[in-house]
Short mmCIF file of C-alpha atoms and ligand atoms in Angstrom, two decimals:
data_model
loop_
_atom_site.label_atom_id
_atom_site.label_comp_id
_atom_site.label_asym_id
_atom_site.label_seq_id
_atom_site.Cartn_x
_atom_site.Cartn_y
_atom_site.Cartn_z
CA MET A 29 -52.94 53.41 -18.51
CA ALA A 30 -52.54 54.54 -15.75
CA GLU A 31 -48.59 54.30 -13.86
CA ARG A 32 -48.05 51.81 -11.49
CA PHE A 33 -45.16 52.11 -9.60
CA LEU A 34 -42.67 49.12 -8.55
CA VAL A 35 -40.47 48.98 -5.81
CA GLY A 36 -36.67 46.94 -5.45
CA ALA A 37 -33.64 47.41 -3.97
CA GLY A 38 -32.02 49.94 -6.37
CA VAL A 39 -27.53 49.21 -7.48
CA GLY A 40 -25.18 52.17 -8.26
CA SER A 41 -27.12 55.44 -9.70
CA GLY A 42 -28.93 56.65 -12.62
CA VAL A 43 -31.78 56.68 -14.37
CA ALA A 44 -32.94 54.90 -17.77
CA HIS A 45 -36.68 55.57 -19.99
CA GLY A 46 -37.52 52.83 -22.37
CA LYS A 47 -39.33 49.33 -23.30
CA ALA A 48 -39.01 46.62 -21.34
CA PHE A 49 -37.88 43.23 -22.89
CA VAL A 50 -38.62 40.55 -20.63
CA LEU A 51 -36.09 37.04 -21.08
CA ALA A 52 -37.87 34.29 -19.86
CA ARG A 53 -35.74 31.48 -17.83
CA PRO A 54 -34.12 28.12 -19.87
CA GLU A 55 -37.57 25.87 -17.88
CA ALA A 56 -37.11 23.61 -20.75
CA ALA A 57 -34.14 22.67 -21.44
CA LEU A 58 -33.93 22.18 -17.60
CA ALA A 59 -36.77 20.35 -17.13
CA GLN A 60 -35.53 17.02 -19.51
CA ILE A 61 -32.31 17.15 -18.18
CA SER A 62 -34.42 16.23 -15.04
CA LYS A 63 -36.47 14.03 -16.54
CA PRO A 64 -37.02 10.47 -14.72
CA GLY A 65 -34.53 7.85 -16.70
CA ASN A 66 -32.64 10.53 -18.33
CA ARG A 67 -29.69 10.00 -16.06
CA ILE A 68 -26.43 11.26 -16.60
CA GLY A 69 -23.02 10.68 -15.30
CA LEU A 70 -20.70 11.88 -12.96
CA ILE A 71 -18.38 12.68 -16.56
CA ALA A 72 -20.35 14.60 -18.78
CA ILE A 73 -21.13 16.53 -15.23
CA GLN A 74 -17.80 16.99 -14.60
CA LYS A 75 -17.51 17.95 -18.26
CA ALA A 76 -20.01 20.47 -17.77
CA MET A 77 -18.76 22.48 -14.46
CA LEU A 78 -14.67 22.51 -16.19
CA SER A 79 -16.38 24.00 -19.50
CA VAL A 80 -18.40 27.01 -17.11
CA ALA A 81 -15.47 27.34 -15.44
CA GLU A 82 -13.38 27.63 -19.05
CA ASP A 83 -16.19 30.06 -20.52
CA LEU A 84 -16.16 32.36 -17.65
CA GLU A 85 -11.78 32.49 -17.53
CA ASN A 86 -12.17 33.79 -21.19
CA VAL A 87 -14.93 36.08 -20.57
CA THR A 88 -13.19 39.13 -21.97
CA THR A 89 -13.47 41.45 -19.74
CA VAL A 90 -10.94 44.02 -17.19
CA GLY A 91 -11.66 44.51 -13.11
CA ASP A 92 -13.99 44.22 -10.81
CA ALA A 93 -15.65 41.44 -13.80
CA LYS A 94 -12.71 39.87 -13.88
CA ASP A 95 -12.13 39.70 -10.33
CA VAL A 96 -15.68 38.34 -10.38
CA MET A 97 -15.41 35.74 -13.28
CA MET A 98 -12.26 33.78 -11.51
CA ALA A 99 -14.06 33.65 -8.17
CA LEU A 100 -16.66 31.88 -9.90
CA ALA A 101 -14.53 29.73 -12.09
CA MET A 102 -12.78 28.84 -9.00
CA ILE A 103 -16.16 27.39 -6.88
CA LEU A 104 -16.46 25.35 -9.97
CA ARG A 105 -13.02 23.97 -10.00
CA ASP A 106 -13.29 23.49 -6.40
CA PRO A 107 -13.11 19.38 -5.43
CA VAL A 108 -15.01 19.20 -2.29
CA LEU A 109 -18.23 20.95 -4.40
CA PHE A 110 -17.29 18.27 -7.20
CA ASP A 111 -17.40 15.43 -3.99
CA VAL A 112 -20.70 16.41 -2.66
CA VAL A 113 -22.24 16.94 -5.99
CA LYS A 114 -20.65 12.75 -6.42
CA ALA A 115 -22.07 12.24 -3.18
CA HIS A 116 -25.48 12.71 -4.20
CA LEU A 117 -25.25 11.09 -7.01
CA SER A 118 -24.17 7.63 -5.63
CA GLU A 119 -27.45 7.78 -3.48
CA GLY A 120 -29.72 8.12 -6.81
CA ALA A 121 -30.49 12.00 -7.34
CA GLU A 122 -30.63 13.05 -10.30
CA ALA A 123 -27.59 14.79 -12.44
CA ALA A 124 -29.79 18.34 -11.72
CA ASP A 125 -31.24 17.43 -8.18
CA ALA A 126 -27.41 16.49 -7.24
CA LEU A 127 -25.71 19.48 -9.29
CA ARG A 128 -28.54 21.91 -7.38
CA ARG A 129 -28.65 20.35 -3.96
CA ALA A 130 -24.76 20.51 -3.80
CA PHE A 131 -24.66 24.18 -4.60
CA ALA A 132 -27.08 24.62 -2.47
CA ARG A 133 -25.16 23.83 0.60
CA PHE A 134 -22.50 25.57 -0.43
CA ALA A 135 -24.99 28.86 -0.77
CA ARG A 136 -26.21 27.64 2.74
CA GLN A 137 -22.14 28.06 3.67
CA LEU A 138 -22.04 31.46 2.59
CA GLU A 139 -25.59 32.18 4.15
CA ALA A 140 -24.34 30.96 7.16
CA LEU A 141 -21.58 33.65 7.38
CA GLY A 142 -23.93 36.70 7.45
CA GLY A 143 -22.88 40.17 5.78
CA TYR A 144 -21.19 40.07 2.72
CA PHE A 145 -21.00 36.72 2.28
CA ALA A 146 -24.28 35.74 2.31
CA GLU A 147 -25.26 38.61 -0.38
CA ARG A 148 -22.64 35.99 -2.47
CA ALA A 149 -25.17 33.42 -2.33
CA PRO A 150 -27.46 33.71 -5.47
CA ASP A 151 -24.40 33.63 -7.18
CA LEU A 152 -23.86 29.65 -6.53
CA GLY A 153 -27.89 29.70 -7.70
CA TYR A 154 -26.58 31.30 -11.07
CA LEU A 155 -23.99 28.66 -11.55
CA ALA A 156 -25.95 25.46 -10.76
CA ASN A 157 -28.35 27.13 -13.61
CA ARG A 158 -25.07 27.16 -16.04
CA VAL A 159 -24.09 23.50 -15.24
CA ILE A 160 -27.22 22.00 -16.41
CA ALA A 161 -27.65 24.17 -19.05
CA GLU A 162 -24.22 23.55 -20.34
CA LEU A 163 -25.34 19.80 -19.92
CA ALA A 164 -29.06 20.57 -21.30
CA GLY A 165 -27.32 21.24 -24.23
CA ASP A 166 -27.21 24.49 -26.75
CA LEU A 167 -30.46 26.77 -25.26
CA PRO A 168 -32.34 28.28 -28.76
CA PRO A 169 -30.87 32.03 -29.06
CA VAL A 170 -32.54 34.31 -27.67
CA GLU A 171 -34.33 37.36 -29.94
CA PHE A 172 -33.10 40.56 -28.43
CA PRO A 173 -34.45 44.18 -29.84
CA SER A 174 -32.70 46.31 -32.14
CA GLU A 175 -33.66 48.94 -30.27
CA PRO A 176 -32.01 49.64 -27.18
CA PHE A 177 -34.33 48.06 -23.88
CA ILE A 178 -34.57 47.46 -20.43
CA LEU A 179 -33.73 43.87 -19.33
CA VAL A 180 -36.42 42.21 -17.39
CA SER A 181 -35.73 39.22 -15.74
CA ASP A 182 -35.85 37.13 -12.63
CA SER A 183 -31.85 36.85 -11.95
CA ILE A 184 -28.95 37.40 -14.30
CA SER A 185 -25.46 35.62 -13.92
CA PRO A 186 -22.78 37.21 -13.56
CA MET A 187 -21.37 35.82 -16.79
CA ASP A 188 -24.01 37.29 -18.95
CA ALA A 189 -24.20 40.01 -17.12
CA ALA A 190 -19.96 40.76 -17.94
CA LYS A 191 -21.59 40.07 -21.70
CA LEU A 192 -24.41 43.12 -21.57
CA ASP A 193 -23.62 46.28 -24.52
CA PRO A 194 -24.34 49.06 -22.60
CA ASN A 195 -24.66 50.29 -26.37
CA ARG A 196 -28.39 48.24 -26.43
CA VAL A 197 -29.04 47.71 -22.72
CA LEU A 198 -30.25 51.07 -20.88
CA ALA A 199 -31.17 49.66 -17.77
CA VAL A 200 -31.62 45.91 -15.97
CA ILE A 201 -34.09 44.37 -13.73
CA THR A 202 -34.76 41.31 -11.87
CA THR A 203 -37.11 40.44 -9.06
CA ASP A 204 -33.85 38.18 -7.49
CA GLY A 205 -30.89 38.95 -6.28
CA THR A 206 -29.28 41.93 -3.52
CA PRO A 207 -27.76 44.93 -4.39
CA THR A 208 -24.17 43.90 -3.91
CA SER A 209 -24.47 39.90 -5.51
CA HIS A 210 -21.89 39.62 -8.24
CA SER A 211 -24.27 40.60 -11.09
CA ALA A 212 -24.96 43.90 -9.50
CA ILE A 213 -21.14 44.40 -8.44
CA ILE A 214 -20.52 44.27 -12.72
CA VAL A 215 -23.61 45.68 -13.37
CA ARG A 216 -22.77 48.64 -11.14
CA ALA A 217 -19.26 48.81 -12.91
CA ALA A 218 -20.63 48.98 -16.29
CA LYS A 219 -22.55 52.31 -15.11
CA LEU A 220 -26.41 50.94 -16.04
CA PRO A 221 -28.70 51.79 -13.81
CA MET A 222 -30.06 48.35 -11.81
CA VAL A 223 -32.75 47.43 -9.74
CA VAL A 224 -33.52 44.25 -8.17
CA GLY A 225 -35.55 42.48 -6.00
CA LEU A 226 -38.39 44.42 -7.91
CA ILE A 227 -41.61 43.65 -6.69
CA GLY A 228 -44.75 43.14 -8.66
CA ALA A 229 -42.38 42.87 -11.77
CA GLY A 230 -44.74 40.19 -13.39
CA LEU A 231 -47.03 43.33 -14.67
CA ILE A 232 -44.35 44.45 -16.32
CA ARG A 233 -44.51 42.13 -20.26
CA THR A 234 -41.66 42.89 -23.35
CA GLY A 235 -42.71 46.49 -25.18
CA SER A 236 -43.90 48.14 -21.73
CA ASP A 237 -43.13 52.03 -21.19
CA LEU A 238 -40.42 51.89 -17.98
CA LEU A 239 -38.68 54.46 -15.80
CA VAL A 240 -35.91 53.35 -13.98
CA ASP A 241 -34.66 55.29 -10.94
CA ALA A 242 -32.13 53.22 -9.85
CA ASN A 243 -31.20 55.64 -6.34
CA ALA A 244 -33.86 54.93 -5.63
CA GLY A 245 -35.17 51.74 -6.52
CA GLN A 246 -37.80 52.36 -8.46
CA VAL A 247 -39.62 51.62 -11.37
CA PHE A 248 -42.43 53.37 -12.59
CA LEU A 249 -44.66 50.91 -14.69
CA ASP A 250 -46.62 53.38 -17.84
CA PRO A 251 -44.82 56.74 -16.71
CA THR A 252 -46.92 59.96 -17.29
CA ILE A 253 -45.55 62.72 -19.40
CA GLU A 254 -45.23 65.07 -15.56
CA ARG A 255 -42.63 61.56 -13.90
CA ILE A 256 -40.65 61.85 -17.74
CA GLU A 257 -40.19 65.68 -17.43
CA HIS A 258 -39.62 64.96 -13.70
CA TYR A 259 -36.76 63.31 -14.28
CA SER A 260 -35.22 64.52 -17.06
CA THR A 261 -35.10 68.11 -15.54
CA ALA A 262 -32.52 69.29 -12.90
CA ALA A 263 -33.58 67.34 -10.33
CA ASN A 264 -33.08 64.13 -11.70
CA LEU A 265 -31.32 61.40 -9.55
CA ASP A 266 -27.65 61.69 -11.03
CA THR A 267 -27.42 65.47 -10.14
CA GLN A 268 -29.15 64.54 -6.18
CA VAL A 269 -26.44 61.80 -5.90
CA ILE A 270 -23.82 64.51 -7.18
CA ARG A 271 -25.41 66.92 -4.87
CA LEU A 272 -24.97 64.73 -1.88
CA LEU A 273 -21.60 63.58 -2.83
CA GLU A 274 -20.24 67.82 -3.10
CA ASP A 275 -21.82 68.27 0.08
CA ASP A 276 -18.67 69.66 1.40
CA ARG A 277 -20.52 70.00 5.05
CA GLU A 278 -18.63 67.22 7.65
CA ALA A 279 -21.24 64.21 8.60
CA PRO A 280 -21.10 64.42 12.56
CA VAL A 281 -18.74 61.74 12.01
CA THR A 282 -16.52 59.70 10.54
CA LEU A 283 -18.42 57.49 7.76
CA LEU A 284 -16.38 54.80 6.37
CA ALA A 285 -17.42 51.95 4.23
CA ASN A 286 -17.37 47.77 4.32
CA LEU A 287 -16.05 45.71 2.22
CA GLY A 288 -15.22 42.43 1.83
CA SER A 289 -12.75 42.60 -1.56
CA SER A 290 -9.95 45.13 -2.62
CA PHE A 291 -11.84 45.39 -5.96
CA GLU A 292 -15.19 47.18 -4.13
CA ALA A 293 -12.79 49.96 -3.21
CA ALA A 294 -13.25 52.42 -6.29
CA GLY A 295 -17.42 52.21 -5.00
CA ALA A 296 -16.58 53.17 -1.87
CA LEU A 297 -14.10 55.73 -3.02
CA ALA A 298 -17.23 57.14 -5.29
CA ALA A 299 -19.35 57.31 -2.70
CA GLY A 300 -17.43 59.42 -0.02
CA ALA A 301 -16.08 56.80 2.10
CA LYS A 302 -13.39 58.90 4.19
CA GLY A 303 -11.72 54.69 4.73
CA VAL A 304 -12.51 51.41 5.58
CA GLY A 305 -14.24 50.72 8.79
CA LEU A 306 -14.70 46.94 8.39
CA PHE A 307 -12.68 44.86 5.71
CA ARG A 308 -13.94 41.27 5.72
CA THR A 309 -11.08 39.02 5.30
CA GLU A 310 -13.24 35.68 4.74
CA LEU A 311 -13.15 35.49 1.06
CA LEU A 312 -10.22 34.81 0.98
CA TYR A 313 -10.55 31.41 2.82
CA LEU A 314 -13.49 30.62 1.93
CA GLY A 315 -13.33 27.10 0.03
CA GLN A 316 -9.71 26.57 0.77
CA GLN A 317 -7.77 23.24 1.72
CA GLU A 318 -5.38 25.07 3.37
CA PRO A 319 -5.50 28.65 4.22
CA PRO A 320 -3.59 31.76 2.12
CA THR A 321 0.05 31.97 2.25
CA ARG A 322 1.46 35.11 4.01
CA ALA A 323 2.11 36.01 0.11
CA GLU A 324 -0.89 35.76 -1.53
CA GLN A 325 -2.92 37.62 1.76
CA PHE A 326 -0.61 40.64 1.43
CA ALA A 327 -1.66 41.33 -2.25
CA GLU A 328 -5.42 41.81 -1.65
CA TYR A 329 -4.20 43.14 1.95
CA SER A 330 -1.58 45.52 -0.46
CA ASN A 331 -4.55 46.67 -2.54
CA LEU A 332 -6.76 47.81 -0.74
CA LEU A 333 -4.47 49.54 1.06
CA ALA A 334 -2.77 51.23 -1.68
CA ALA A 335 -6.38 52.52 -2.78
CA PHE A 336 -7.21 54.23 0.33
CA THR A 337 -3.58 56.65 0.84
CA GLY A 338 -3.73 59.17 3.62
CA LYS A 339 -7.38 57.06 5.54
CA ARG A 340 -8.11 54.33 7.81
CA VAL A 341 -8.66 51.11 7.01
CA LEU A 342 -10.18 48.35 9.95
CA VAL A 343 -9.15 45.00 8.67
CA ARG A 344 -10.68 42.56 10.80
CA VAL A 345 -9.04 39.47 11.16
CA LEU A 346 -10.77 35.89 10.04
CA ASP A 347 -14.27 35.71 11.37
CA LEU A 348 -14.98 32.15 10.64
CA ASP A 349 -17.04 29.33 12.92
CA PHE A 350 -18.03 25.92 12.56
CA ASP A 351 -20.79 25.71 11.21
CA LYS A 352 -18.64 27.15 7.82
CA PRO A 353 -16.18 24.15 7.81
CA LEU A 354 -12.69 24.76 6.97
CA PRO A 355 -10.83 21.80 7.14
CA PHE A 356 -7.71 23.59 8.51
CA LEU A 357 -8.86 25.02 11.76
CA ARG A 358 -8.93 23.73 15.42
CA GLU A 359 -12.24 23.34 16.94
CA ALA A 360 -12.71 25.80 19.90
CA GLY A 361 -14.97 27.32 22.56
CA THR A 362 -18.30 25.86 24.63
CA GLY A 363 -21.66 26.62 24.61
CA LYS A 364 -23.55 29.51 22.45
CA TYR A 365 -20.43 31.05 20.90
CA ALA A 366 -18.36 27.70 20.12
CA ASN A 367 -16.34 27.42 17.31
CA ARG A 368 -17.02 31.22 17.09
CA GLY A 369 -14.73 34.47 16.57
CA LEU A 370 -11.28 35.20 18.20
CA GLN A 371 -11.59 32.75 19.93
CA VAL A 372 -11.08 30.00 16.91
CA LEU A 373 -8.08 32.41 15.92
CA LEU A 374 -6.52 31.48 18.93
CA ALA A 375 -6.55 27.92 19.11
CA ASN A 376 -5.18 27.99 15.98
CA PRO A 377 -2.35 30.41 16.16
CA GLU A 378 -0.26 29.90 12.96
CA VAL A 379 -3.20 30.90 11.11
CA LEU A 380 -3.66 34.52 13.22
CA GLU A 381 0.22 34.88 12.67
CA THR A 382 0.83 34.51 9.14
CA GLN A 383 -2.53 36.72 8.37
CA LEU A 384 -1.13 39.34 11.21
CA SER A 385 1.93 38.98 9.17
CA ALA A 386 0.41 39.71 6.09
CA LEU A 387 -0.90 42.56 7.41
CA ALA A 388 2.43 43.79 8.46
CA GLN A 389 3.63 43.94 5.39
CA ALA A 390 1.05 45.75 3.69
CA GLN A 391 1.21 48.44 6.16
CA ALA A 392 5.04 48.30 5.22
CA ALA A 393 4.68 48.63 1.64
CA ASN A 394 1.77 51.40 2.54
CA PRO A 395 3.01 53.56 5.19
CA LYS A 396 0.82 56.10 4.07
CA THR A 397 -2.17 54.27 4.87
CA GLU A 398 -3.81 54.11 8.26
CA LEU A 399 -4.20 50.74 8.89
CA TRP A 400 -6.17 49.50 11.71
CA VAL A 401 -5.83 45.91 12.94
CA MET A 402 -9.69 44.38 14.74
CA ALA A 403 -10.26 40.85 16.12
CA PRO A 404 -13.90 39.30 15.59
CA MET A 405 -16.13 39.21 18.98
CA VAL A 406 -13.56 38.98 21.63
CA LEU A 407 -14.88 37.12 25.30
CA SER A 408 -12.96 37.91 27.98
CA VAL A 409 -10.61 40.33 28.93
CA ALA A 410 -8.10 37.64 28.43
CA GLU A 411 -8.81 37.34 25.04
CA ALA A 412 -8.32 40.76 24.46
CA LEU A 413 -4.76 41.21 25.93
CA GLN A 414 -3.65 38.05 24.25
CA PHE A 415 -4.68 39.33 21.18
CA ALA A 416 -3.11 42.72 21.15
CA GLU A 417 0.02 40.90 22.35
CA MET A 418 0.16 38.82 19.22
CA ALA A 419 -1.03 41.95 16.45
CA ARG A 420 1.75 43.93 18.15
CA ALA A 421 4.55 41.81 18.53
CA ALA A 422 3.53 41.31 14.34
CA SER A 423 4.75 45.48 14.64
CA LEU A 424 1.10 46.60 14.30
CA LYS A 425 0.25 50.00 15.24
CA LYS A 426 -3.42 50.19 16.16
CA VAL A 427 -5.54 46.84 17.36
CA GLY A 428 -8.84 46.82 18.72
CA VAL A 429 -11.53 43.97 18.90
CA MET A 430 -15.30 43.62 18.03
CA ILE A 431 -17.76 43.82 20.97
CA GLU A 432 -19.97 41.66 19.57
CA VAL A 433 -21.66 39.71 23.04
CA PRO A 434 -23.72 41.25 25.48
CA GLU A 435 -21.65 39.23 28.80
CA VAL A 436 -18.00 41.60 27.65
CA THR A 437 -20.20 44.96 27.68
CA GLU A 438 -20.92 43.97 31.15
CA PRO A 439 -19.37 46.93 34.09
CA GLY A 440 -15.39 45.44 34.54
CA VAL A 441 -14.96 43.74 31.86
CA ILE A 442 -15.45 46.54 29.66
CA GLU A 443 -13.42 48.70 31.17
CA GLY A 444 -10.85 45.97 30.88
CA ILE A 445 -10.97 44.62 27.49
CA ILE A 446 -10.72 48.22 25.91
CA ASP A 447 -7.66 49.38 28.28
CA ALA A 448 -6.02 46.34 26.97
CA VAL A 449 -6.62 47.44 22.81
CA ASP A 450 -6.57 51.00 20.66
CA PHE A 451 -9.99 51.14 19.57
CA ILE A 452 -13.68 49.12 20.00
CA SER A 453 -16.08 48.27 16.73
CA ILE A 454 -19.33 47.17 18.20
CA GLY A 455 -20.70 44.48 15.92
CA THR A 456 -24.33 45.21 15.35
CA ASN A 457 -25.64 42.36 13.66
CA ASP A 458 -24.41 39.66 15.94
CA LEU A 459 -24.73 41.87 19.42
CA THR A 460 -28.29 42.52 18.55
CA HIS A 461 -28.60 38.62 17.71
CA TYR A 462 -27.09 37.40 21.25
CA ALA A 463 -28.70 40.27 23.12
CA LEU A 464 -32.36 39.15 21.49
CA GLY A 465 -31.17 35.31 22.48
CA LYS A 466 -31.87 34.61 18.71
CA SER A 467 -29.54 32.52 15.86
CA ARG A 468 -27.88 34.10 13.00
CA HIS A 469 -27.25 30.89 11.87
CA VAL A 470 -29.28 29.18 8.84
CA ALA A 471 -30.57 25.54 10.36
CA GLY A 472 -30.25 22.49 7.95
CA ASP A 473 -33.47 22.87 5.83
CA GLY A 474 -32.31 26.00 4.98
CA ALA A 475 -34.98 27.85 6.97
CA VAL A 476 -33.27 31.03 8.21
CA SER A 477 -34.09 31.22 12.27
CA GLY A 478 -34.00 33.91 13.95
CA THR A 479 -33.74 36.61 11.24
CA ILE A 480 -33.97 40.32 12.58
CA SER A 481 -35.01 43.87 11.37
CA LEU A 482 -32.15 46.56 11.20
CA SER A 483 -34.90 48.32 13.63
CA GLU A 484 -34.45 45.94 17.05
CA THR A 485 -31.08 46.80 17.06
CA ARG A 486 -32.54 50.22 18.86
CA LYS A 487 -34.39 48.39 21.70
CA PRO A 488 -33.67 49.48 24.77
CA GLU A 489 -32.08 45.75 26.15
CA VAL A 490 -29.62 46.26 23.15
CA LEU A 491 -29.05 50.13 22.99
CA ASN A 492 -28.55 49.88 26.71
CA LEU A 493 -25.16 47.76 25.91
CA ILE A 494 -24.25 49.41 22.76
CA ARG A 495 -24.84 52.81 25.85
CA ARG A 496 -22.36 51.20 27.80
CA VAL A 497 -19.72 50.07 25.53
CA ILE A 498 -19.99 53.58 24.15
CA THR A 499 -19.36 55.40 27.21
CA ALA A 500 -16.52 53.45 29.20
CA ALA A 501 -14.79 53.71 25.36
CA ASN A 502 -14.78 57.95 25.48
CA ALA A 503 -13.79 57.81 29.27
CA ALA A 504 -10.74 55.71 28.20
CA GLY A 505 -10.58 58.14 24.97
CA LYS A 506 -10.33 55.69 22.87
CA PRO A 507 -12.10 55.65 19.47
CA VAL A 508 -15.63 53.17 18.83
CA GLY A 509 -17.63 53.26 15.76
CA ILE A 510 -20.35 50.79 14.72
CA CYS A 511 -20.31 48.72 11.54
CA GLY A 512 -23.66 46.25 11.65
CA GLU A 513 -25.92 46.72 9.07
CA SER A 514 -27.77 49.33 11.24
CA ALA A 515 -24.91 51.92 11.14
CA SER A 516 -26.92 52.53 7.22
CA ASP A 517 -30.30 53.19 9.60
CA PRO A 518 -30.45 56.68 10.14
CA GLU A 519 -33.04 56.76 12.59
CA SER A 520 -30.06 54.18 14.45
CA ALA A 521 -27.01 55.93 13.17
CA LYS A 522 -28.49 59.13 15.38
CA LEU A 523 -29.08 57.22 18.48
CA PHE A 524 -25.19 55.68 18.16
CA ILE A 525 -24.05 59.30 17.65
CA ALA A 526 -25.80 61.02 20.16
CA LEU A 527 -24.59 57.81 22.79
CA GLY A 528 -20.97 59.39 21.53
CA ALA A 529 -20.61 56.78 18.39
CA ASP A 530 -17.19 58.56 16.48
CA SER A 531 -17.53 56.83 13.76
CA LEU A 532 -20.21 54.87 11.39
CA SER A 533 -19.60 52.26 9.00
CA ALA A 534 -21.70 51.01 5.97
CA SER A 535 -22.15 49.38 2.56
CA SER A 536 -20.71 52.11 0.00
CA ALA A 537 -23.79 52.38 -1.76
CA LEU A 538 -25.81 53.58 1.46
CA LEU A 539 -23.28 56.28 2.02
CA PRO A 540 -24.63 59.36 0.40
CA GLN A 541 -28.28 59.09 1.82
CA LEU A 542 -27.26 58.01 5.05
CA LYS A 543 -24.35 60.99 5.31
CA ALA A 544 -28.04 63.55 3.95
CA ALA A 545 -29.89 61.80 6.55
CA LEU A 546 -27.81 62.52 9.06
CA LEU A 547 -26.83 66.39 8.18
CA ALA A 548 -30.56 67.05 7.60
C1 LIG B 22 -21.69 42.46 12.87
O1 LIG B 22 -21.73 41.24 13.64
O2 LIG B 22 -22.00 43.52 13.18
C2 LIG B 22 -20.32 42.80 11.72
C3 LIG B 22 -20.26 43.47 11.75
O3 LIG B 22 -19.96 41.94 11.37
P1 LIG B 22 -20.29 40.66 10.51
O4 LIG B 22 -21.83 40.79 10.18
O5 LIG B 22 -19.49 40.11 9.64
O6 LIG B 22 -20.67 38.67 11.72
MG1 LIG B 23 -19.97 39.72 13.42
#
């Protein structure tokens, strides 16, 4: 049979060769529960949600996987989510439909947050499936092959990912999902090669011969003898990654990692990150009725700082807007930036002060880590001054802001902002969208409006704004880094360095390749 070459997104590293086992979805059980006339009441739904939550809490696992299970269980116990299910039921929706719509709404809120959170959204789909399957009763047990196999599935839930036996499963392939979903984090932690979003996975049958290259996100269906030999020689991908990591030449700029939770620290260090260039703190606040306490925040920041002793960690204070409703925040601003960025925090000073104080406490407990604290989406010099004053009053030493809107790159404004702070970070995701007049938000019907590709940051109208910011920061002798997704795009990264950026921050998984491209 001729070899076929299929492409997806790789998770972690490693190569596996073996026979496929294709897992079917429990469609029949789901269809049965959705049948008109088969109405299932609120109590049964609540029981099913709590039972899945308990199941998650009782999964015997540790570390990253345990954190994921607990986070998902918390979502299921969220009374706001249950209220939405209830509302759909009272409008006459069937149980499965009510659950799907409520979970989809929660997922859209995550998507609207962009970046890291958007990649968490698929977990909500798995959770809905799991609750519906629970309502449908026991599914027929799956008969797995006795020999080790490569698991092929549309998707894999974080709970199922945590239960994978690395002695029996050689690798995991899914047609859905993203490399930074909870499931992917768990599979990577189990050191299993994984490829998600595989195009053409429909060609794979149970028993198909597969060679999975997780580092390159490639799958060979019916690989040739030469291909198998190639991968089993010293040139295999594992060795290449180790070579990249052991390359002791320094990259031309500091390469940092973007993280959304302290449990991702180990992966960032293993990928060679010199520190953290963007720690998104939104996960602490999301889905809460009250802001997290200083003690809760301290625990998370302290874990993060402890993992990066001797290194630099840039934490961004809360960046939420009212497309991502949080009950404890007052609205702020008007126009296209209404309820976005730093202005929301300045309108809610008690929330900002608690966060700054928790950060200062974490710094005091971890004096060997260099904590830099920055605010999202600054809109004026006055805002930058106000934030810097509050952060310094909280005893934070390195204070910065993110440049994410075109207006603040104007001559006169950018110099004033740089003067007010110690460093600058350019958020190319938002800056590119706003410079090109597109929205990052998800429309009410779930359609994503105005999505852009990474290369659009290289358009002259965007690059000129970035150039202005970098030039002004260089002239003032203050550090300036890039932490949007385009920092991981080698072509863009080289341009940013040529313009004078001194650090790039990207997803951990992409750092080894980024370093290699910059040194090539
Ligand atoms: C950005 O806008 O480039 C950025 C890094 O922030 P976020 O993706 O979290 O909005
Ligand atoms: Mg942003």
